[in-house]
C-alpha cells in the first residue's frame, strides 16, 4: 500500500494484486484520474470533484479525524482487506478513492461506503486479463511485485512534489510460512518484504516512508480455500495457538496508523497481522 502526504494531501493505495507490468491506455487513464484527485486535494479543493473521471462524487461532508484533509487511493478496494482499509481510512477522515478491476464492484463499494456517510469516490483500475497457464508464474510475479514497483515509480513524483509521503505494500504470511502449493505466490510476497526495506532506504531522503502489511489468514473470499478447509484450518490454528480467524478490519487499523502522523518515525518495517508471530 502506498501513501503520500504534505500539508494538504495523502495518497494511499494498497499495492497488493495491483497492476500488470504494462499499462494499457485505459489503465493509464485510470491512474491519471487518481493523480487528478490528488492534485485537487493538494490545492485544498475537497468540495468539488467536477472534472475528475471518477464515477461517483464525494458526499462533501466535513472531514474530521487523524487523516482529515488527506486523500487515500486504495486499489483492490472493493472487497476483503482493501475494502476494510478503505472504510477505515475514510472513517479516520480521509477522502478515499476506491478501485478494482470491475466497474460494478467499484460502484457497489462506493455506494456502500457513501451510504455510511463516508467521503468516497471510485474509479476502475483494470490490471489486465489473465494470461495462459504457461505464463502463470510470470503473471503472479508481475502482478504482485513488478506492478507495485511500476505503480510506485509513476506515483512517486507526485509524492516528491509534496515533500512527504508513506507507502504501504501488502505482503502475506506466506512470505514467512510458504504454502507448499503456492510457490510463485510465496516468492512474490517474499520479494515484497525486500522491496519494502530497499525502498524505505532509497526514499527516506525524499521524506517518503515505506512499510508493509503482512496479513495472516484473514476471512475474505480470497482465503476461503484455506479457512474453509477444516483440516488445514484446524491444524494451522493448533500449530500457531490461534484463537480466531482474522478479519479485514484487523488489517485496516494498522494501515490507517501507518498513514498517520503518529507513524512518522516508523520506516522499513514488515508488520505481521496474523494473531501470532511467525518468528517465534
Ligand atoms: N485474505 C488473506 O488471508 C490474506 C492473507 C495474506 C495476504 N493477503 C493479501 O491481501 C491482499 C488482499 O487479499 P483479500 O483477501 O482482501 O482479497 P479479496 O477479498 O479477494 O479482495 C481482492 C480485491 O482486489 C481486487 N482485485 C483483485 N485482483 C485485482 C487486480 N489484478 N487489480 C486490481 N484489483 C484487483 C478485487 O476486486 P475486482 O475483482 O473488482 O478487481 C477486490 O476488491 C492480497 O494481496 C493478498 O495476497 C490476504
CSV table of C-alpha atoms and ligand atoms in Angstrom, one decimal:
chain,number,residue,atom,x,y,z
A,1,UNK,CA,0.0,0.0,0.0
A,2,UNK,CA,1.1,3.5,-0.7
A,3,UNK,CA,0.5,6.9,0.8
A,4,UNK,CA,1.8,10.4,0.2
A,5,UNK,CA,1.4,13.5,2.2
A,6,UNK,CA,2.3,17.1,2.5
A,7,UNK,CA,0.4,19.8,4.2
A,8,UNK,CA,-2.8,19.1,2.4
A,9,UNK,CA,-2.8,15.6,1.0
A,10,UNK,CA,-2.2,11.9,1.4
A,11,UNK,CA,-2.2,9.4,-1.4
A,12,UNK,CA,-2.8,6.0,-0.1
A,13,UNK,CA,-3.0,2.9,-2.3
A,14,UNK,CA,-2.6,-0.7,-1.3
A,15,UNK,CA,-0.5,-2.3,-3.9
A,16,UNK,CA,-1.4,-5.9,-3.4
A,17,UNK,CA,-2.8,-7.6,-6.5
A,18,UNK,CA,-2.2,-4.4,-8.3
A,19,UNK,CA,-1.1,-3.5,-11.8
A,20,UNK,CA,0.4,-5.5,-14.5
A,21,UNK,CA,3.8,-4.7,-15.9
A,22,UNK,CA,2.4,-2.9,-18.9
A,23,UNK,CA,-0.2,-0.3,-18.6
A,24,UNK,CA,-2.8,0.0,-21.3
A,25,UNK,CA,-4.2,3.3,-22.4
A,26,UNK,CA,-7.2,2.6,-20.2
A,27,UNK,CA,-5.1,1.8,-17.2
A,28,UNK,CA,-3.0,4.9,-17.7
A,29,UNK,CA,-6.2,6.9,-17.8
A,30,UNK,CA,-7.4,5.3,-14.5
A,31,UNK,CA,-4.0,6.3,-12.9
A,32,UNK,CA,-4.3,9.7,-14.3
A,33,UNK,CA,-7.7,10.2,-12.7
A,34,UNK,CA,-6.2,9.2,-9.4
A,35,UNK,CA,-3.4,11.8,-9.8
A,36,UNK,CA,-6.0,14.4,-10.7
A,37,UNK,CA,-7.8,13.6,-7.4
A,38,UNK,CA,-4.6,14.0,-5.5
A,39,UNK,CA,-3.8,17.3,-7.3
A,40,UNK,CA,-7.2,18.6,-6.3
A,41,UNK,CA,-6.6,17.8,-2.7
A,42,UNK,CA,-3.2,19.3,-2.7
A,43,UNK,CA,-4.9,22.5,-3.7
A,44,UNK,CA,-7.4,22.0,-0.9
A,45,UNK,CA,-10.4,21.5,-3.2
A,46,UNK,CA,-12.3,18.8,-1.3
A,47,UNK,CA,-15.5,20.5,-2.1
A,48,UNK,CA,-15.6,20.0,-5.9
A,49,UNK,CA,-14.7,16.9,-7.8
A,50,UNK,CA,-16.1,18.2,-11.1
A,51,UNK,CA,-13.7,17.3,-14.0
A,52,UNK,CA,-12.5,14.2,-12.4
A,53,UNK,CA,-13.1,10.9,-14.2
A,54,UNK,CA,-14.4,9.2,-11.2
A,55,UNK,CA,-17.8,7.7,-11.3
A,56,UNK,CA,-19.4,8.9,-8.1
A,57,UNK,CA,-18.8,12.1,-6.2
A,58,UNK,CA,-17.8,12.9,-2.7
A,59,UNK,CA,-20.5,13.3,-0.2
A,60,UNK,CA,-18.8,16.6,0.6
A,61,UNK,CA,-19.1,16.0,4.4
A,62,UNK,CA,-16.7,17.9,6.7
A,63,UNK,CA,-13.6,15.8,7.3
A,64,UNK,CA,-12.5,15.2,10.8
A,65,UNK,CA,-10.1,12.7,12.3
A,66,UNK,CA,-6.4,11.8,12.1
A,67,UNK,CA,-6.4,11.7,8.3
A,68,UNK,CA,-8.6,14.8,7.7
A,69,UNK,CA,-7.8,16.7,4.5
A,70,UNK,CA,-5.9,13.7,3.1
A,71,UNK,CA,-6.7,11.7,0.0
A,72,UNK,CA,-6.3,7.9,0.1
A,73,UNK,CA,-6.2,6.0,-3.2
A,74,UNK,CA,-6.9,2.3,-2.4
A,75,UNK,CA,-6.5,-0.2,-5.2
A,76,UNK,CA,-8.1,-3.7,-4.9
A,77,UNK,CA,-10.5,-2.0,-2.6
A,78,UNK,CA,-13.9,-3.3,-3.4
A,79,UNK,CA,-13.7,-6.5,-1.2
A,80,UNK,CA,-11.8,-8.1,1.6
A,81,UNK,CA,-8.8,-6.4,3.2
A,82,UNK,CA,-8.7,-3.5,0.7
A,83,UNK,CA,-12.4,-2.7,1.4
A,84,UNK,CA,-11.8,-2.7,5.1
A,85,UNK,CA,-8.8,-0.4,4.7
A,86,UNK,CA,-10.8,2.0,2.5
A,87,UNK,CA,-13.6,2.1,5.1
A,88,UNK,CA,-11.2,2.7,8.0
A,89,UNK,CA,-9.2,5.4,6.2
A,90,UNK,CA,-12.5,7.2,5.4
A,91,UNK,CA,-13.7,6.8,8.9
A,92,UNK,CA,-10.4,8.4,10.0
A,93,UNK,CA,-11.2,11.4,7.9
A,94,UNK,CA,-9.5,10.8,4.5
A,95,UNK,CA,-11.3,11.2,1.2
A,96,UNK,CA,-10.9,7.7,-0.3
A,97,UNK,CA,-10.8,6.8,-3.9
A,98,UNK,CA,-11.5,3.1,-4.2
A,99,UNK,CA,-10.7,1.0,-7.3
A,100,UNK,CA,-10.6,-2.5,-8.6
A,101,UNK,CA,-11.0,-4.3,-12.0
A,102,UNK,CA,-14.8,-4.3,-12.3
A,103,UNK,CA,-17.0,-1.2,-12.5
A,104,UNK,CA,-19.9,-2.9,-10.8
A,105,UNK,CA,-17.7,-3.8,-7.8
A,106,UNK,CA,-16.4,-0.2,-7.7
A,107,UNK,CA,-20.0,1.1,-7.8
A,108,UNK,CA,-21.1,-1.3,-5.1
A,109,UNK,CA,-18.2,-0.4,-2.8
A,110,UNK,CA,-18.7,3.4,-3.3
A,111,UNK,CA,-22.4,3.2,-2.7
A,112,UNK,CA,-21.9,1.1,0.5
A,113,UNK,CA,-19.3,3.5,1.9
A,114,UNK,CA,-21.2,6.6,0.9
A,115,UNK,CA,-24.2,5.1,2.5
A,116,UNK,CA,-22.2,5.1,5.7
A,117,UNK,CA,-21.7,8.8,5.3
A,118,UNK,CA,-18.1,8.5,4.3
A,119,UNK,CA,-16.4,10.6,1.7
A,120,UNK,CA,-15.6,8.2,-1.1
A,121,UNK,CA,-15.3,8.1,-4.9
A,122,UNK,CA,-14.4,5.3,-7.2
A,123,UNK,CA,-12.6,4.5,-10.4
A,124,UNK,CA,-11.9,1.3,-12.3
A,125,UNK,CA,-8.3,0.3,-12.3
A,126,UNK,CA,-8.2,-2.8,-14.6
A,127,UNK,CA,-4.9,-4.6,-14.4
A,128,UNK,CA,-5.4,-6.7,-17.4
A,129,UNK,CA,-6.7,-10.1,-18.3
A,130,UNK,CA,-5.4,-13.4,-17.0
A,131,UNK,CA,-2.6,-14.9,-19.1
A,132,UNK,CA,-2.5,-18.5,-20.2
A,133,UNK,CA,-1.2,-21.2,-17.8
A,134,UNK,CA,2.4,-21.2,-19.1
A,135,UNK,CA,2.7,-17.6,-18.1
A,136,UNK,CA,1.2,-18.0,-14.6
A,137,UNK,CA,4.4,-17.6,-12.8
A,138,UNK,CA,5.4,-14.5,-14.7
A,139,UNK,CA,2.0,-13.2,-14.1
A,140,UNK,CA,2.0,-13.6,-10.4
A,141,UNK,CA,5.4,-12.0,-10.1
A,142,UNK,CA,4.4,-9.2,-12.4
A,143,UNK,CA,1.1,-8.5,-10.6
A,144,UNK,CA,2.5,-8.8,-7.0
A,145,UNK,CA,6.0,-7.4,-7.3
A,146,UNK,CA,6.8,-5.7,-10.6
A,147,UNK,CA,3.5,-3.9,-10.8
A,148,UNK,CA,3.7,-2.3,-7.3
A,149,UNK,CA,7.2,-1.1,-8.2
A,150,UNK,CA,6.0,0.3,-11.5
A,151,UNK,CA,3.0,1.9,-9.9
A,152,UNK,CA,5.2,3.5,-7.3
A,153,UNK,CA,7.5,4.9,-10.0
A,154,UNK,CA,4.5,6.6,-11.5
A,155,UNK,CA,3.2,7.9,-8.2
A,156,UNK,CA,6.4,8.9,-6.5
A,157,UNK,CA,7.0,12.1,-8.5
A,158,UNK,CA,3.6,13.3,-7.2
A,159,UNK,CA,4.6,12.5,-3.6
A,160,UNK,CA,8.0,14.0,-4.1
A,161,UNK,CA,6.4,17.2,-5.1
A,162,UNK,CA,4.6,17.2,-1.8
A,163,UNK,CA,7.8,16.5,0.1
A,164,UNK,CA,6.4,13.8,2.3
A,165,UNK,CA,4.6,10.5,1.9
A,166,UNK,CA,4.0,7.0,3.1
A,167,UNK,CA,3.9,3.8,1.1
A,168,UNK,CA,2.3,0.6,2.5
A,169,UNK,CA,2.8,-2.6,0.5
A,170,UNK,CA,0.7,-5.7,1.2
A,171,UNK,CA,2.6,-8.9,1.5
A,172,UNK,CA,1.4,-12.2,3.1
A,173,UNK,CA,2.3,-14.6,5.9
A,174,UNK,CA,3.2,-16.9,3.0
A,175,UNK,CA,6.4,-14.8,2.9
A,176,UNK,CA,7.3,-16.3,6.3
A,177,UNK,CA,5.4,-19.6,6.1
A,178,UNK,CA,5.4,-20.7,2.5
A,179,UNK,CA,2.4,-22.7,1.3
A,180,UNK,CA,3.8,-25.8,-0.5
A,181,UNK,CA,1.4,-25.5,-3.4
A,182,UNK,CA,1.8,-21.7,-3.9
A,183,UNK,CA,5.4,-21.4,-4.9
A,184,UNK,CA,5.2,-18.3,-7.1
A,185,UNK,CA,2.8,-16.6,-4.7
A,186,UNK,CA,5.2,-17.3,-1.8
A,187,UNK,CA,8.2,-15.9,-3.8
A,188,UNK,CA,6.3,-12.8,-4.9
A,189,UNK,CA,5.2,-12.0,-1.3
A,190,UNK,CA,8.7,-12.6,0.0
A,191,UNK,CA,10.1,-10.2,-2.6
A,192,UNK,CA,7.7,-7.5,-1.3
A,193,UNK,CA,9.5,-7.7,2.1
A,194,UNK,CA,12.8,-6.9,0.4
A,195,UNK,CA,11.1,-4.2,-1.8
A,196,UNK,CA,9.9,-2.6,1.4
A,197,UNK,CA,13.3,-2.5,3.0
A,198,UNK,CA,15.1,-1.3,-0.1
A,199,UNK,CA,12.5,1.4,-0.9
A,200,UNK,CA,12.5,2.6,2.6
A,201,UNK,CA,16.2,3.4,2.4
A,202,UNK,CA,16.0,4.8,-1.1
A,203,UNK,CA,13.1,7.1,-0.4
A,204,UNK,CA,13.9,8.3,3.1
A,205,UNK,CA,15.8,11.3,1.8
A,206,UNK,CA,12.7,12.4,0.0
A,207,UNK,CA,10.6,12.2,3.2
A,208,UNK,CA,8.7,9.1,2.0
A,209,UNK,CA,8.3,6.2,4.4
A,210,UNK,CA,7.8,2.7,3.1
A,211,UNK,CA,6.2,0.0,5.3
A,212,UNK,CA,4.5,-3.3,4.7
A,213,UNK,CA,1.3,-5.0,6.0
A,214,UNK,CA,1.8,-8.8,6.3
A,215,UNK,CA,-1.6,-10.4,6.8
A,216,UNK,CA,-2.0,-13.8,8.2
A,217,UNK,CA,-5.2,-15.8,7.4
A,218,UNK,CA,-7.9,-13.2,7.1
A,219,UNK,CA,-11.5,-14.1,6.4
A,220,UNK,CA,-12.1,-12.9,2.8
A,221,UNK,CA,-13.2,-14.6,-0.5
A,222,UNK,CA,-9.5,-14.9,-1.5
A,223,UNK,CA,-8.6,-17.0,1.5
A,224,UNK,CA,-11.7,-19.2,1.5
A,225,UNK,CA,-9.7,-22.1,0.2
A,226,UNK,CA,-7.7,-22.0,3.4
A,227,UNK,CA,-10.0,-21.1,6.2
A,228,UNK,CA,-12.9,-23.2,4.9
A,229,UNK,CA,-10.7,-26.2,4.6
A,230,UNK,CA,-11.4,-27.7,8.0
A,231,UNK,CA,-8.3,-29.9,8.1
A,232,UNK,CA,-5.9,-27.1,7.1
A,233,UNK,CA,-7.5,-24.5,9.4
A,234,UNK,CA,-7.7,-26.7,12.5
A,235,UNK,CA,-4.0,-27.7,12.0
A,236,UNK,CA,-3.0,-24.1,11.4
A,237,UNK,CA,-4.9,-22.9,14.5
A,238,UNK,CA,-3.4,-25.5,16.7
A,239,UNK,CA,0.1,-25.1,15.5
A,240,UNK,CA,0.2,-21.4,15.9
A,241,UNK,CA,-2.1,-21.2,19.0
A,242,UNK,CA,-4.6,-19.0,17.1
A,243,UNK,CA,-7.7,-18.0,19.0
A,244,UNK,CA,-9.7,-16.9,16.0
A,245,UNK,CA,-9.8,-16.2,12.3
A,246,UNK,CA,-8.5,-12.7,11.3
A,247,UNK,CA,-11.0,-10.1,9.9
A,248,UNK,CA,-10.2,-7.5,7.2
A,249,UNK,CA,-10.7,-4.8,9.9
A,250,UNK,CA,-7.7,-6.3,11.8
A,251,UNK,CA,-5.5,-5.0,8.9
A,252,UNK,CA,-7.3,-1.7,8.3
A,253,UNK,CA,-6.4,-0.1,11.7
A,254,UNK,CA,-2.7,-0.7,11.1
A,255,UNK,CA,-2.8,0.8,7.6
A,256,UNK,CA,-4.6,3.9,8.9
A,257,UNK,CA,-2.0,4.2,11.7
A,258,UNK,CA,0.9,3.8,9.2
A,259,UNK,CA,-0.6,6.6,7.1
A,260,UNK,CA,-1.0,8.9,10.0
A,261,UNK,CA,1.5,11.4,11.6
A,262,UNK,CA,1.7,9.1,14.6
A,263,UNK,CA,3.7,6.7,12.5
A,264,UNK,CA,6.1,9.4,11.1
A,265,UNK,CA,9.1,7.7,12.8
A,266,UNK,CA,8.3,4.2,11.5
A,267,UNK,CA,10.0,3.2,8.3
A,268,UNK,CA,11.1,0.0,6.6
A,269,UNK,CA,9.0,-2.3,8.8
A,270,UNK,CA,7.2,-5.5,7.6
A,271,UNK,CA,4.4,-5.8,10.2
A,272,UNK,CA,2.7,-9.1,10.6
A,273,UNK,CA,-1.1,-9.0,11.4
A,274,UNK,CA,-1.7,-12.7,11.9
A,275,UNK,CA,-2.7,-13.4,15.6
A,276,UNK,CA,0.7,-14.9,16.1
A,277,UNK,CA,4.3,-14.2,15.3
A,278,UNK,CA,5.9,-16.4,12.6
A,279,UNK,CA,9.3,-15.5,14.0
A,280,UNK,CA,8.7,-17.1,17.5
B,1,LIG,N1,-7.1,-13.0,3.0
B,1,LIG,C1,-6.0,-13.5,3.4
B,1,LIG,O1,-6.0,-14.4,4.3
B,1,LIG,C2,-4.6,-12.9,3.0
B,1,LIG,C3,-3.5,-13.4,3.6
B,1,LIG,C4,-2.3,-12.9,3.3
B,1,LIG,C5,-2.2,-11.9,2.3
B,1,LIG,N2,-3.3,-11.4,1.7
B,1,LIG,C6,-3.1,-10.4,0.7
B,1,LIG,O2,-4.0,-9.4,0.9
B,1,LIG,C7,-4.4,-8.8,-0.4
B,1,LIG,C8,-5.9,-8.7,-0.5
B,1,LIG,O3,-6.5,-10.0,-0.3
B,1,LIG,P1,-8.0,-10.2,0.1
B,1,LIG,O4,-8.1,-11.4,0.9
B,1,LIG,O5,-8.6,-8.9,0.7
B,1,LIG,O6,-8.7,-10.5,-1.3
B,1,LIG,P2,-10.2,-10.3,-1.9
B,1,LIG,O7,-11.2,-10.4,-0.7
B,1,LIG,O8,-10.3,-11.3,-2.9
B,1,LIG,O9,-10.3,-8.8,-2.5
B,1,LIG,C9,-9.5,-8.5,-3.5
B,1,LIG,C10,-9.8,-7.1,-4.0
B,1,LIG,O10,-8.8,-6.7,-5.0
B,1,LIG,C11,-9.5,-6.5,-6.3
B,1,LIG,N3,-8.6,-7.1,-7.3
B,1,LIG,C12,-8.3,-8.4,-7.5
B,1,LIG,N4,-7.4,-8.6,-8.4
B,1,LIG,C13,-7.1,-7.3,-8.9
B,1,LIG,C14,-6.2,-6.8,-9.8
B,1,LIG,N5,-5.4,-7.6,-10.5
B,1,LIG,N6,-6.1,-5.5,-10.0
B,1,LIG,C15,-6.9,-4.7,-9.2
B,1,LIG,N7,-7.7,-5.1,-8.3
B,1,LIG,C16,-7.8,-6.4,-8.1
B,1,LIG,C17,-10.9,-7.2,-6.2
B,1,LIG,O11,-11.9,-6.6,-6.9
B,1,LIG,P3,-12.1,-6.8,-8.5
B,1,LIG,O12,-12.4,-8.3,-8.7
B,1,LIG,O13,-13.3,-6.0,-8.9
B,1,LIG,O14,-10.9,-6.4,-9.2
B,1,LIG,C18,-11.1,-7.0,-4.7
B,1,LIG,O15,-11.6,-5.7,-4.5
B,1,LIG,C19,-3.7,-9.7,-1.5
B,1,LIG,O16,-2.5,-9.1,-1.8
B,1,LIG,C20,-3.4,-11.0,-0.7
B,1,LIG,O17,-2.3,-11.6,-1.3
B,1,LIG,C21,-4.5,-11.9,2.0
